[in-house]
Structures are given as structure tokens and as C-alpha cells.
mmCIF file of C-alpha atoms in Angstrom:
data_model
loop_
_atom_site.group_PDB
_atom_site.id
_atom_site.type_symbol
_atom_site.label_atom_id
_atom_site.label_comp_id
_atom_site.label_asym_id
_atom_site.label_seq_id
_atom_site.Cartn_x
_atom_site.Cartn_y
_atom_site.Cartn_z
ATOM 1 C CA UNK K 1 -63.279 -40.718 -22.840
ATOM 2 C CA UNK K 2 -66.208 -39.181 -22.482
ATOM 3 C CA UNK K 3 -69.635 -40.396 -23.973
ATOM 4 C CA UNK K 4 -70.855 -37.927 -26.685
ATOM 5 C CA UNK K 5 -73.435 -40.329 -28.624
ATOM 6 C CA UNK K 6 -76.744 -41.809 -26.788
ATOM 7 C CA UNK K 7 -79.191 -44.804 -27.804
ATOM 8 C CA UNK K 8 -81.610 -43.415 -25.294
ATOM 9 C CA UNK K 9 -84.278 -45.931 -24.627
ATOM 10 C CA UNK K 10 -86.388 -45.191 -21.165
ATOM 11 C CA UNK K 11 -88.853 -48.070 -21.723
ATOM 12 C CA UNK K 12 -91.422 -50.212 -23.982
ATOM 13 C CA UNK K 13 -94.253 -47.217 -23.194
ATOM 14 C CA UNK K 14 -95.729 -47.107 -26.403
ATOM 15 C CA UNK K 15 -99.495 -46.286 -27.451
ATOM 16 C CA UNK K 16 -99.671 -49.143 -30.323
ATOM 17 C CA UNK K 17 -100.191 -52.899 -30.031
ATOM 18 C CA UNK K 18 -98.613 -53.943 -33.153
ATOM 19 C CA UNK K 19 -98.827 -57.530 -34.752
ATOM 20 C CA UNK K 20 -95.136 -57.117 -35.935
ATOM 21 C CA UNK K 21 -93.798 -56.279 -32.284
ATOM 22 C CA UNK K 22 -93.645 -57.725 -29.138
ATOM 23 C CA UNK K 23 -93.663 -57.125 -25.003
ATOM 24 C CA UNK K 24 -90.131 -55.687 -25.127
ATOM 25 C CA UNK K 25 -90.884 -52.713 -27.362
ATOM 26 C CA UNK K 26 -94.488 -52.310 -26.392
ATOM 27 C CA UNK K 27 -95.861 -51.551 -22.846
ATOM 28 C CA UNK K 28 -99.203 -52.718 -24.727
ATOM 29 C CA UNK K 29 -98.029 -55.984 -25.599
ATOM 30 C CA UNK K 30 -96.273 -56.173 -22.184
ATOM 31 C CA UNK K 31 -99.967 -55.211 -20.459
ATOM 32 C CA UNK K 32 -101.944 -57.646 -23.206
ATOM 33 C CA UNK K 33 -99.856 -60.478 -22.061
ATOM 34 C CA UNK K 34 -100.135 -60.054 -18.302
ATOM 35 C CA UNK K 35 -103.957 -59.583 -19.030
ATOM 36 C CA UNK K 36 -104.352 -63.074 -20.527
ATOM 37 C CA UNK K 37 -101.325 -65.046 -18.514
ATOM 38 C CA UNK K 38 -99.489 -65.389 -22.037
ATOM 39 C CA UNK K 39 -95.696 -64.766 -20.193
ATOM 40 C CA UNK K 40 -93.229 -66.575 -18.180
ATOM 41 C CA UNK K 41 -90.596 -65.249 -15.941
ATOM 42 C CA UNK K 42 -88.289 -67.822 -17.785
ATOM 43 C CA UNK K 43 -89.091 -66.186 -21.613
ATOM 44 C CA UNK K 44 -89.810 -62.679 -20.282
ATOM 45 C CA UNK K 45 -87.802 -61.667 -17.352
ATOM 46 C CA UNK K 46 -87.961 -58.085 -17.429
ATOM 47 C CA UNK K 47 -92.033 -58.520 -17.162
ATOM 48 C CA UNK K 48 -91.604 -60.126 -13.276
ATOM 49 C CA UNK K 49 -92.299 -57.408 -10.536
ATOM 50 C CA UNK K 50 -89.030 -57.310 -9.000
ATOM 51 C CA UNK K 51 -86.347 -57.367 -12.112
ATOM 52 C CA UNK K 52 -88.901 -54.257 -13.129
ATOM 53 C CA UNK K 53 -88.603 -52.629 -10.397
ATOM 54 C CA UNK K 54 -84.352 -52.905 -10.198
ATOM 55 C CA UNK K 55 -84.783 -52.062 -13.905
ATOM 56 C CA UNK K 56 -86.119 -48.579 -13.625
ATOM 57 C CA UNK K 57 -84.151 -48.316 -10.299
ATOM 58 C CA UNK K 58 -81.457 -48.256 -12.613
ATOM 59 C CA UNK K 59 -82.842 -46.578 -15.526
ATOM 60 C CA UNK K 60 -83.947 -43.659 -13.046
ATOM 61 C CA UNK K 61 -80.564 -43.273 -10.723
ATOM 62 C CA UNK K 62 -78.171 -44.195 -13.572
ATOM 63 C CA UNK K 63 -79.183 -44.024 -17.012
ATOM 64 C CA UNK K 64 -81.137 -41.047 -16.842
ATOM 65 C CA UNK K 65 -78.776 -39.117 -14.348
ATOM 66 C CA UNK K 66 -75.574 -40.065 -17.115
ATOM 67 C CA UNK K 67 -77.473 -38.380 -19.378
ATOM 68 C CA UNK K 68 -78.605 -35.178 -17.707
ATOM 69 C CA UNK K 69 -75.080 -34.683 -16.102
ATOM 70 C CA UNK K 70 -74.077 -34.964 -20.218
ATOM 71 C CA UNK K 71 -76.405 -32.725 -21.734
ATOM 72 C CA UNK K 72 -76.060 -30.209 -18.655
ATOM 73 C CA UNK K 73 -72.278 -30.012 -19.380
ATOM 74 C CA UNK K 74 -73.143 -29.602 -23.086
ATOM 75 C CA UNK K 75 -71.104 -32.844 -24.514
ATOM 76 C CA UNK K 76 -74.338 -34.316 -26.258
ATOM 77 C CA UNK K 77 -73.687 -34.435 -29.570
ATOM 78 C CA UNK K 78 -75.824 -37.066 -30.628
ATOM 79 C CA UNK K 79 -78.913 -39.061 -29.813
ATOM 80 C CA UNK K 80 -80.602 -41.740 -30.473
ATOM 81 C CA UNK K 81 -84.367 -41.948 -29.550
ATOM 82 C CA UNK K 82 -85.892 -45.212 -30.012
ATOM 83 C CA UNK K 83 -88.963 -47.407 -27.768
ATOM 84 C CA UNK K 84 -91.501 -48.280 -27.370
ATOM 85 C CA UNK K 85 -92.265 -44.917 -28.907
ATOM 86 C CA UNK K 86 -89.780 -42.323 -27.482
ATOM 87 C CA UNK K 87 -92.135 -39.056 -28.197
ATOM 88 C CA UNK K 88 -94.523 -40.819 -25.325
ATOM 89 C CA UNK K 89 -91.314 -39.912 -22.936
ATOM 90 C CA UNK K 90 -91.542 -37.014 -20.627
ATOM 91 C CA UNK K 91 -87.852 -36.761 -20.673
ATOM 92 C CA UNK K 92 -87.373 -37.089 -24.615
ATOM 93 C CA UNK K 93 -89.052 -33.336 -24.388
ATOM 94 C CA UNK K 94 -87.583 -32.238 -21.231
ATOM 95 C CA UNK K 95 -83.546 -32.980 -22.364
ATOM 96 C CA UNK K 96 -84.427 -31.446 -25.959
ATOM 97 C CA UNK K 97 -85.619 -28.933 -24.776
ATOM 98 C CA UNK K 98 -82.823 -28.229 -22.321
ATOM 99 C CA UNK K 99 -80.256 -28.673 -24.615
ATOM 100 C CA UNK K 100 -82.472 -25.871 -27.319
ATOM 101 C CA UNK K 101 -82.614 -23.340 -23.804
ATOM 102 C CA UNK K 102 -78.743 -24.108 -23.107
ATOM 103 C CA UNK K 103 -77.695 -22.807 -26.771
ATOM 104 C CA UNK K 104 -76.072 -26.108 -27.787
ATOM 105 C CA UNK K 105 -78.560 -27.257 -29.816
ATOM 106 C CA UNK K 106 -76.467 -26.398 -33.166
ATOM 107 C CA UNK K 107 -73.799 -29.064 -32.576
ATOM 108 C CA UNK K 108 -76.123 -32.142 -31.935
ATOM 109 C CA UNK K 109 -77.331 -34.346 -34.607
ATOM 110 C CA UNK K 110 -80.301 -36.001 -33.100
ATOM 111 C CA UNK K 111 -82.112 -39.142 -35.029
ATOM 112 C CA UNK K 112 -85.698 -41.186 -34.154
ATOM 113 C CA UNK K 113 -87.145 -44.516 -34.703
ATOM 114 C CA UNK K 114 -90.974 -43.268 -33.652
ATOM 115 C CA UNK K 115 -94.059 -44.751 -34.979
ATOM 116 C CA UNK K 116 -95.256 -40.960 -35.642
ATOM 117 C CA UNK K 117 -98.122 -40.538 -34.059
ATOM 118 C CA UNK K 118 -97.831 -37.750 -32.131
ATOM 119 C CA UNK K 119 -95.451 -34.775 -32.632
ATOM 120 C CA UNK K 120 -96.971 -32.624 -29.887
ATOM 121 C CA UNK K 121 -96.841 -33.013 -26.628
ATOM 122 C CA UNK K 122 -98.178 -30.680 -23.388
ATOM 123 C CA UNK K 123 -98.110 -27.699 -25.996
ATOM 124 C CA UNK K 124 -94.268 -28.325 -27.237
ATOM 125 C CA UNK K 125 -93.798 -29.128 -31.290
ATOM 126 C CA UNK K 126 -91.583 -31.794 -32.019
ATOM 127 C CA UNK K 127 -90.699 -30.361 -35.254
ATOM 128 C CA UNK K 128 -90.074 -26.380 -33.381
ATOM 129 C CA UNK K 129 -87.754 -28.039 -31.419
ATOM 130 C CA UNK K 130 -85.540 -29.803 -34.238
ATOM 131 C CA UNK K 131 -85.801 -26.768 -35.678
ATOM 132 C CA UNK K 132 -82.377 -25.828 -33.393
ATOM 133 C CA UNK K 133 -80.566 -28.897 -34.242
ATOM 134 C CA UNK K 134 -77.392 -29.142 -36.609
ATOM 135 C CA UNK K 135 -79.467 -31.825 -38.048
ATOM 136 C CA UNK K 136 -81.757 -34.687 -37.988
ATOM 137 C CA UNK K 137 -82.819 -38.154 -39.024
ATOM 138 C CA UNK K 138 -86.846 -39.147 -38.411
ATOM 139 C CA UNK K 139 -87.268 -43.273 -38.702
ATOM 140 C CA UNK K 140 -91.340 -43.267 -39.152
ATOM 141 C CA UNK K 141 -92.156 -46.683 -38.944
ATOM 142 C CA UNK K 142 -94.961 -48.169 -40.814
ATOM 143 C CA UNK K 143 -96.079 -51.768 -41.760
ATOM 144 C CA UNK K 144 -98.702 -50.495 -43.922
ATOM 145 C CA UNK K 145 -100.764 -47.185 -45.103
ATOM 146 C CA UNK K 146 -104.766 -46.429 -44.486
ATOM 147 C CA UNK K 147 -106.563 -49.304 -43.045
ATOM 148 C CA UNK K 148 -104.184 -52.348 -43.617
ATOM 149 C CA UNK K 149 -102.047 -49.888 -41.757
ATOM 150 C CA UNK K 150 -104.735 -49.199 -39.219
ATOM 151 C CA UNK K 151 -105.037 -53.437 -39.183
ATOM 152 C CA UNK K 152 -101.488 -54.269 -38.328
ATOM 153 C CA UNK K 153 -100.783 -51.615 -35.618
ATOM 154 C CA UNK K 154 -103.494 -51.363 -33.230
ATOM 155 C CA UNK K 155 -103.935 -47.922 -32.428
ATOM 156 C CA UNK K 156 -102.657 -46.378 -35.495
ATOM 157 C CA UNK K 157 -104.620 -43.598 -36.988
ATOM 158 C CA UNK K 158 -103.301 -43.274 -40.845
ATOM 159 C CA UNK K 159 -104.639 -39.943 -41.630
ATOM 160 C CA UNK K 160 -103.140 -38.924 -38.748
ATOM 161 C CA UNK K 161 -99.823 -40.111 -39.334
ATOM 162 C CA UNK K 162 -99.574 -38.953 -42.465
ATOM 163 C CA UNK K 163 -100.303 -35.322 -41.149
ATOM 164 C CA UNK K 164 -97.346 -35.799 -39.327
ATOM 165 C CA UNK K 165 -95.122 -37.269 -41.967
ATOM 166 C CA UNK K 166 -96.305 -34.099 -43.995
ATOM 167 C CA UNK K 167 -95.249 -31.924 -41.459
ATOM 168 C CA UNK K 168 -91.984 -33.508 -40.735
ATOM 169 C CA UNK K 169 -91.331 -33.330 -44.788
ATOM 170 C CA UNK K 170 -92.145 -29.304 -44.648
ATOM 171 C CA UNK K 171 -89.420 -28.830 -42.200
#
């Protein structure tokens, strides 16, 4: 059989440092720990040099490569994004977009977990490019609004946010 359905996942790149989360969803975390020696190869083994370097090895020449071969033969019908923060990844917007330019964009159902911050990225709108999907789903995760919000995930900028959540709504 082939795959139709993707829990795409590149890596823990993500622009927050949240007190709910943790080095294997945040590249912040990950960088805070290394920072202040608060990590063991034993409890965090994706965090040594070398099983990082296999991992995006593999992430880059097989995980990535899976899914471009898929959405180039136009048998995506549904994906996952999820971090980190998946609208940080250059290929969330490059394999949208291809699927919007290759027509097929009307069969795939396409769902988020995204902390929401951003929407935009080097001029291309999130929410113009769902715009061609059968459908979608937006997770917006939040552990709080205005400045508890602001407290909890490091980073955060509520107003902000809650532009985006606005905009999302409109669609």
C-alpha cells in the first residue's frame, strides 16, 4: 500500500522556550540545556553530536525524500504538521506550496499543531495557501492569554497571536 497520510515532523526548531515543554519539541530548550550542561547522553540521546547528525542524515535522505516522491506523484492526501513549530520549516511552505502549483490541493485535508506565531513566511500567507485545500484543522496551542501567556511561553507575543487566531477564524 501506498502511504497517503503524513505526521510530518522535521525537527524541535521552534522560536518559544516554553515552561510546559521540553528539549524534544523545542530547539530552545534543546540550546538552553546545552548552554548550562543540564543534559546527559543517557536521558537525552538525540542531543549528542553524532546520533544528531545520523538523525537528520535520515530525516534529509529518507524522510523528506518519501515525502517529496509522495506529494510529486500527487498521493498526499493528508498531513500532519506538528514540532517544534512546523510554520518555522522551510519545507512545510515549499511541499504546500507544491502540492497548491500541482492542482491537487482540493483532495488533501491538511491539519497543524503550531503555537501560531507566525503565519507568514518569506512573503507566502499561511492562510492563502489553505485557501486550496479540501479542508483544514489549525491546533493553536496556548497555556495562557496576554501576559500569563507571555509568562509561560517565552517568546510569545499575545497580541500577536491573537492577530493570527483572528485571521485564521476569517478564513
Amino acid at each position: 500500500m501506498v502511504p497517503i497520510s503524513f505526521d510530518y515532523r522535521v525537527s524541535n526548531l521552534c522560536n518559544f522556550k516554553c515552561r510546559t515543554c521540553g528539549e524534544p519539541l523545542s530547539s530552545s530548550w534543546e540550546s538552553e540545556k546545552k548552554k548550562h550542561g543540564l543534559w546527559s547522553p543517557e536521558n537525552q540521546p538525540f542531543m549528542v553530536p553524532e546520533n544528531k547528525k545520523i538523525i537528520e542524515k535520515f530525516q534529509k535522505e529518507v524522510v523528506e525524500e518519501e515525502f517529496w516522491a509522495a506529494i510529486c506523484r500527487g498521493v498526499v492526501e493528508e498531513i500532519y504538521w506538528v514540532g517544534g513549530e512546523p510554520l518555522m520549516y522551510e519545507q512545510h511552505w515549499e511541499y504546500m506550496n507544491r502540492i497548491v502549483d500541482m492542482g491537487y490541493g482540493d483532495r488533501v485535508y491538511a491539519r497543524y499543531n503550531t503555537n501560531l506565531s507566525r503565519v507568514e513566511y518569506k512573503g507566502m500567507n499561511l492562510w492563502k495557501i489553505l485557501e486550496n485545500f479540501r479542508d483544514w484543522q489549525i491546533c493553536a496551542s496556548l497555556d495562557g492569554t496576554g501576559e500569563i501567556g507571555e509568562y509561560i511561553r517565552t517568546g510569545l507575543d499575545y497580541k500577536q497571536w491573537l492577530t493570527n487566531f483572528e485571521q485564521g477564524v476569517a478564513v
